[in-house]
């Protein structure tokens, strides 16, 4: 295989890989406590789609609409039978909270603190990858310096001189490549997943507080629909033919890019 006239084997330089990947790992070990670094395999799994499954926005809104009808008939205690069907830990704990207390301010404080804790945990996970993306290119420069120092020691031997210079540039290439094609994109993926989950959590918080407040199903549905994009709103009501929501969503969608 040839890359712009260079063989792929030219990139197989053990010293360059050692400087970049071992150096990045060492920098992370110094920067973060072991309790955070132990989550690295789990974070990799999340990046590639193996994390906890969170319900979609429309699924959550439909569930809360159903529960609002139940609460109007049986009160908050009527939700106890629904707990066994809820798989999401955050939603289940929130449901237990509003059943056990009538203080809506207390419920709101607890739920928002839980959301903040989730957000902070996500931030720390993404930070590991963004820091790795910062270290790797700098280590690439370090690898280039080491390679050039070795090259200066082999000025009399043309063959060794060429190998040393190649190693210097390979280290730079690996540092930039791993930083901007591997680590930073992974960090951005975690941030995107976090943003989506936090939005779902806020919908859950609003829904739980609305149940505790005693809103009817229609009021609650209107309240939670503000979290849907115009396209999601149109899709949600397209199969039911609910003109009020569909026409509103289509009008908004026409002004969205």
GROMACS .gro file of C-alpha atoms in nm:
model
  257
    1UNK     CA    1   0.000   0.000   0.000
    2UNK     CA    2   0.132   0.344  -0.092
    3UNK     CA    3   0.041   0.681   0.062
    4UNK     CA    4   0.159   0.965  -0.163
    5UNK     CA    5   0.465   0.766  -0.258
    6UNK     CA    6   0.538   0.642   0.097
    7UNK     CA    7   0.483   0.286   0.214
    8UNK     CA    8   0.243   0.228   0.502
    9UNK     CA    9   0.525   0.047   0.683
   10UNK     CA   10   0.702   0.382   0.713
   11UNK     CA   11   0.443   0.477   0.975
   12UNK     CA   12   0.527   0.176   1.192
   13UNK     CA   13   0.776   0.345   1.420
   14UNK     CA   14   0.770   0.201   1.774
   15UNK     CA   15   0.946   0.501   1.929
   16UNK     CA   16   0.687   0.744   1.790
   17UNK     CA   17   0.395   0.533   1.916
   18UNK     CA   18   0.563   0.503   2.256
   19UNK     CA   19   0.607   0.878   2.291
   20UNK     CA   20   0.253   0.965   2.181
   21UNK     CA   21   0.033   0.695   2.335
   22UNK     CA   22   0.232   0.608   2.646
   23UNK     CA   23   0.303   0.978   2.697
   24UNK     CA   24  -0.067   1.064   2.667
   25UNK     CA   25  -0.158   0.787   2.911
   26UNK     CA   26   0.106   0.907   3.158
   27UNK     CA   27  -0.021   1.265   3.136
   28UNK     CA   28  -0.376   1.147   3.205
   29UNK     CA   29  -0.263   0.945   3.507
   30UNK     CA   30  -0.103   1.257   3.650
   31UNK     CA   31  -0.402   1.481   3.568
   32UNK     CA   32  -0.694   1.267   3.690
   33UNK     CA   33  -0.759   1.050   3.997
   34UNK     CA   34  -0.775   0.676   3.940
   35UNK     CA   35  -1.145   0.678   4.032
   36UNK     CA   36  -1.212   0.882   3.716
   37UNK     CA   37  -0.972   0.692   3.489
   38UNK     CA   38  -1.136   0.361   3.582
   39UNK     CA   39  -1.442   0.482   3.393
   40UNK     CA   40  -1.243   0.502   3.066
   41UNK     CA   41  -1.358   0.161   2.928
   42UNK     CA   42  -1.720   0.243   3.016
   43UNK     CA   43  -1.691   0.581   2.842
   44UNK     CA   44  -1.553   0.414   2.529
   45UNK     CA   45  -1.852   0.179   2.536
   46UNK     CA   46  -2.090   0.475   2.566
   47UNK     CA   47  -1.925   0.653   2.271
   48UNK     CA   48  -1.987   0.353   2.047
   49UNK     CA   49  -2.349   0.311   2.151
   50UNK     CA   50  -2.324   0.072   2.443
   51UNK     CA   51  -2.438   0.303   2.721
   52UNK     CA   52  -2.760   0.321   2.920
   53UNK     CA   53  -3.062   0.363   2.694
   54UNK     CA   54  -3.263   0.675   2.771
   55UNK     CA   55  -3.628   0.701   2.656
   56UNK     CA   56  -3.700   0.940   2.369
   57UNK     CA   57  -3.870   1.275   2.429
   58UNK     CA   58  -4.197   1.165   2.269
   59UNK     CA   59  -4.203   0.841   2.471
   60UNK     CA   60  -4.156   1.036   2.793
   61UNK     CA   61  -4.428   1.289   2.706
   62UNK     CA   62  -4.673   1.013   2.613
   63UNK     CA   63  -4.601   0.834   2.943
   64UNK     CA   64  -4.657   1.149   3.149
   65UNK     CA   65  -4.981   1.222   2.964
   66UNK     CA   66  -5.105   0.876   3.059
   67UNK     CA   67  -4.991   0.917   3.420
   68UNK     CA   68  -5.164   1.257   3.448
   69UNK     CA   69  -5.495   1.091   3.363
   70UNK     CA   70  -5.425   0.825   3.627
   71UNK     CA   71  -5.340   1.085   3.893
   72UNK     CA   72  -5.663   1.277   3.824
   73UNK     CA   73  -5.859   0.957   3.889
   74UNK     CA   74  -5.667   0.795   4.176
   75UNK     CA   75  -5.431   1.060   4.312
   76UNK     CA   76  -5.052   1.032   4.335
   77UNK     CA   77  -5.077   0.701   4.518
   78UNK     CA   78  -5.218   0.555   4.198
   79UNK     CA   79  -4.867   0.583   4.052
   80UNK     CA   80  -4.730   0.318   4.287
   81UNK     CA   81  -4.845   0.040   4.055
   82UNK     CA   82  -4.657   0.207   3.767
   83UNK     CA   83  -4.320   0.192   3.945
   84UNK     CA   84  -4.258  -0.171   3.851
   85UNK     CA   85  -4.287  -0.082   3.481
   86UNK     CA   86  -4.033   0.202   3.494
   87UNK     CA   87  -3.680   0.093   3.400
   88UNK     CA   88  -3.506   0.432   3.407
   89UNK     CA   89  -3.352   0.478   3.758
   90UNK     CA   90  -3.381   0.859   3.758
   91UNK     CA   91  -3.748   0.854   3.659
   92UNK     CA   92  -3.827   0.576   3.907
   93UNK     CA   93  -3.662   0.760   4.197
   94UNK     CA   94  -3.836   1.082   4.096
   95UNK     CA   95  -4.172   0.907   4.088
   96UNK     CA   96  -4.112   0.764   4.436
   97UNK     CA   97  -4.019   1.113   4.556
   98UNK     CA   98  -4.341   1.283   4.444
   99UNK     CA   99  -4.548   0.996   4.586
  100UNK     CA  100  -4.377   1.025   4.926
  101UNK     CA  101  -4.383   1.405   4.964
  102UNK     CA  102  -4.635   1.680   4.898
  103UNK     CA  103  -4.375   1.960   4.913
  104UNK     CA  104  -4.323   2.057   4.549
  105UNK     CA  105  -4.032   2.291   4.628
  106UNK     CA  106  -3.847   2.011   4.805
  107UNK     CA  107  -3.914   1.776   4.513
  108UNK     CA  108  -3.789   2.035   4.264
  109UNK     CA  109  -3.470   2.098   4.462
  110UNK     CA  110  -3.391   1.727   4.489
  111UNK     CA  111  -3.462   1.652   4.123
  112UNK     CA  112  -3.260   1.948   3.993
  113UNK     CA  113  -2.969   1.853   4.219
  114UNK     CA  114  -2.979   1.505   4.068
  115UNK     CA  115  -2.971   1.654   3.717
  116UNK     CA  116  -2.676   1.876   3.815
  117UNK     CA  117  -2.490   1.573   3.953
  118UNK     CA  118  -2.548   1.382   3.627
  119UNK     CA  119  -2.428   1.682   3.426
  120UNK     CA  120  -2.111   1.714   3.635
  121UNK     CA  121  -2.035   1.344   3.599
  122UNK     CA  122  -2.072   1.373   3.222
  123UNK     CA  123  -1.848   1.681   3.216
  124UNK     CA  124  -1.568   1.495   3.395
  125UNK     CA  125  -1.591   1.203   3.153
  126UNK     CA  126  -1.569   1.427   2.846
  127UNK     CA  127  -1.282   1.620   3.005
  128UNK     CA  128  -1.060   1.309   3.007
  129UNK     CA  129  -1.085   1.283   2.629
  130UNK     CA  130  -1.052   1.655   2.560
  131UNK     CA  131  -0.738   1.668   2.777
  132UNK     CA  132  -0.594   1.369   2.591
  133UNK     CA  133  -0.662   1.562   2.270
  134UNK     CA  134  -0.468   1.856   2.412
  135UNK     CA  135  -0.171   1.648   2.528
  136UNK     CA  136  -0.124   1.436   2.214
  137UNK     CA  137  -0.028   1.712   1.964
  138UNK     CA  138   0.212   1.863   2.218
  139UNK     CA  139   0.372   1.524   2.267
  140UNK     CA  140   0.399   1.507   1.888
  141UNK     CA  141   0.618   1.816   1.900
  142UNK     CA  142   0.820   1.653   2.179
  143UNK     CA  143   0.862   1.343   1.963
  144UNK     CA  144   0.981   1.560   1.675
  145UNK     CA  145   1.242   1.725   1.896
  146UNK     CA  146   1.364   1.387   2.022
  147UNK     CA  147   1.385   1.258   1.665
  148UNK     CA  148   1.579   1.561   1.545
  149UNK     CA  149   1.820   1.533   1.837
  150UNK     CA  150   1.883   1.173   1.733
  151UNK     CA  151   1.926   1.289   1.372
  152UNK     CA  152   2.191   1.542   1.472
  153UNK     CA  153   2.385   1.261   1.635
  154UNK     CA  154   2.389   1.065   1.309
  155UNK     CA  155   2.498   1.329   1.060
  156UNK     CA  156   2.779   1.105   0.938
  157UNK     CA  157   2.548   0.812   0.867
  158UNK     CA  158   2.297   0.906   0.596
  159UNK     CA  159   2.079   0.595   0.648
  160UNK     CA  160   2.043   0.649   1.024
  161UNK     CA  161   1.990   1.020   0.963
  162UNK     CA  162   1.694   0.945   0.737
  163UNK     CA  163   1.537   0.706   0.991
  164UNK     CA  164   1.574   0.961   1.271
  165UNK     CA  165   1.413   1.240   1.071
  166UNK     CA  166   1.130   1.006   0.967
  167UNK     CA  167   1.068   0.912   1.331
  168UNK     CA  168   1.052   1.282   1.421
  169UNK     CA  169   0.780   1.358   1.167
  170UNK     CA  170   0.588   1.036   1.237
  171UNK     CA  171   0.562   1.137   1.604
  172UNK     CA  172   0.423   1.476   1.500
  173UNK     CA  173   0.177   1.310   1.262
  174UNK     CA  174   0.057   1.065   1.528
  175UNK     CA  175   0.018   1.339   1.786
  176UNK     CA  176  -0.194   1.562   1.561
  177UNK     CA  177  -0.392   1.269   1.419
  178UNK     CA  178  -0.478   1.113   1.755
  179UNK     CA  179  -0.562   1.452   1.905
  180UNK     CA  180  -0.794   1.582   1.634
  181UNK     CA  181  -0.925   1.262   1.477
  182UNK     CA  182  -0.954   1.046   1.790
  183UNK     CA  183  -0.959   1.221   2.129
  184UNK     CA  184  -1.137   1.550   2.055
  185UNK     CA  185  -1.414   1.388   1.845
  186UNK     CA  186  -1.472   1.135   2.125
  187UNK     CA  187  -1.500   1.419   2.376
  188UNK     CA  188  -1.747   1.601   2.151
  189UNK     CA  189  -1.954   1.283   2.114
  190UNK     CA  190  -1.980   1.251   2.493
  191UNK     CA  191  -2.082   1.618   2.521
  192UNK     CA  192  -2.352   1.569   2.259
  193UNK     CA  193  -2.486   1.256   2.432
  194UNK     CA  194  -2.481   1.442   2.763
  195UNK     CA  195  -2.675   1.736   2.618
  196UNK     CA  196  -2.942   1.501   2.484
  197UNK     CA  197  -2.974   1.313   2.813
  198UNK     CA  198  -2.990   1.630   3.023
  199UNK     CA  199  -3.273   1.757   2.804
  200UNK     CA  200  -3.460   1.430   2.866
  201UNK     CA  201  -3.396   1.465   3.241
  202UNK     CA  202  -3.541   1.817   3.240
  203UNK     CA  203  -3.852   1.688   3.065
  204UNK     CA  204  -3.881   1.423   3.337
  205UNK     CA  205  -3.842   1.686   3.611
  206UNK     CA  206  -4.110   1.909   3.455
  207UNK     CA  207  -4.339   1.610   3.412
  208UNK     CA  208  -4.295   1.488   3.769
  209UNK     CA  209  -4.356   1.834   3.916
  210UNK     CA  210  -4.662   1.875   3.694
  211UNK     CA  211  -4.802   1.546   3.821
  212UNK     CA  212  -4.745   1.663   4.176
  213UNK     CA  213  -4.913   1.994   4.090
  214UNK     CA  214  -5.216   1.807   3.958
  215UNK     CA  215  -5.222   1.930   3.597
  216UNK     CA  216  -5.460   1.745   3.370
  217UNK     CA  217  -5.324   1.541   3.080
  218UNK     CA  218  -5.386   1.811   2.817
  219UNK     CA  219  -5.219   2.084   3.021
  220UNK     CA  220  -4.922   1.863   3.095
  221UNK     CA  221  -4.886   1.763   2.731
  222UNK     CA  222  -4.884   2.126   2.616
  223UNK     CA  223  -4.626   2.208   2.882
  224UNK     CA  224  -4.387   1.928   2.783
  225UNK     CA  225  -4.431   1.980   2.409
  226UNK     CA  226  -4.215   2.293   2.433
  227UNK     CA  227  -3.914   2.058   2.449
  228UNK     CA  228  -3.993   1.912   2.106
  229UNK     CA  229  -3.846   2.055   1.787
  230UNK     CA  230  -4.093   2.155   1.512
  231UNK     CA  231  -4.012   1.837   1.318
  232UNK     CA  232  -4.061   1.620   1.628
  233UNK     CA  233  -4.391   1.793   1.699
  234UNK     CA  234  -4.517   1.732   1.345
  235UNK     CA  235  -4.408   1.368   1.360
  236UNK     CA  236  -4.569   1.318   1.702
  237UNK     CA  237  -4.912   1.432   1.588
  238UNK     CA  238  -4.905   1.337   1.219
  239UNK     CA  239  -5.054   0.991   1.279
  240UNK     CA  240  -5.334   1.127   1.501
  241UNK     CA  241  -5.430   1.419   1.278
  242UNK     CA  242  -5.441   1.657   1.573
  243UNK     CA  243  -5.463   1.979   1.371
  244UNK     CA  244  -5.384   2.226   1.643
  245UNK     CA  245  -5.045   2.076   1.723
  246UNK     CA  246  -4.961   1.967   1.367
  247UNK     CA  247  -5.036   2.305   1.211
  248UNK     CA  248  -4.842   2.479   1.486
  249UNK     CA  249  -4.547   2.247   1.432
  250UNK     CA  250  -4.556   2.289   1.053
  251UNK     CA  251  -4.564   2.666   1.086
  252UNK     CA  252  -4.261   2.659   1.314
  253UNK     CA  253  -4.083   2.408   1.094
  254UNK     CA  254  -4.118   2.637   0.792
  255UNK     CA  255  -3.904   2.896   0.970
  256UNK     CA  256  -3.643   2.648   1.096
  257UNK     CA  257  -3.335   2.552   0.900
   0.00000   0.00000   0.00000
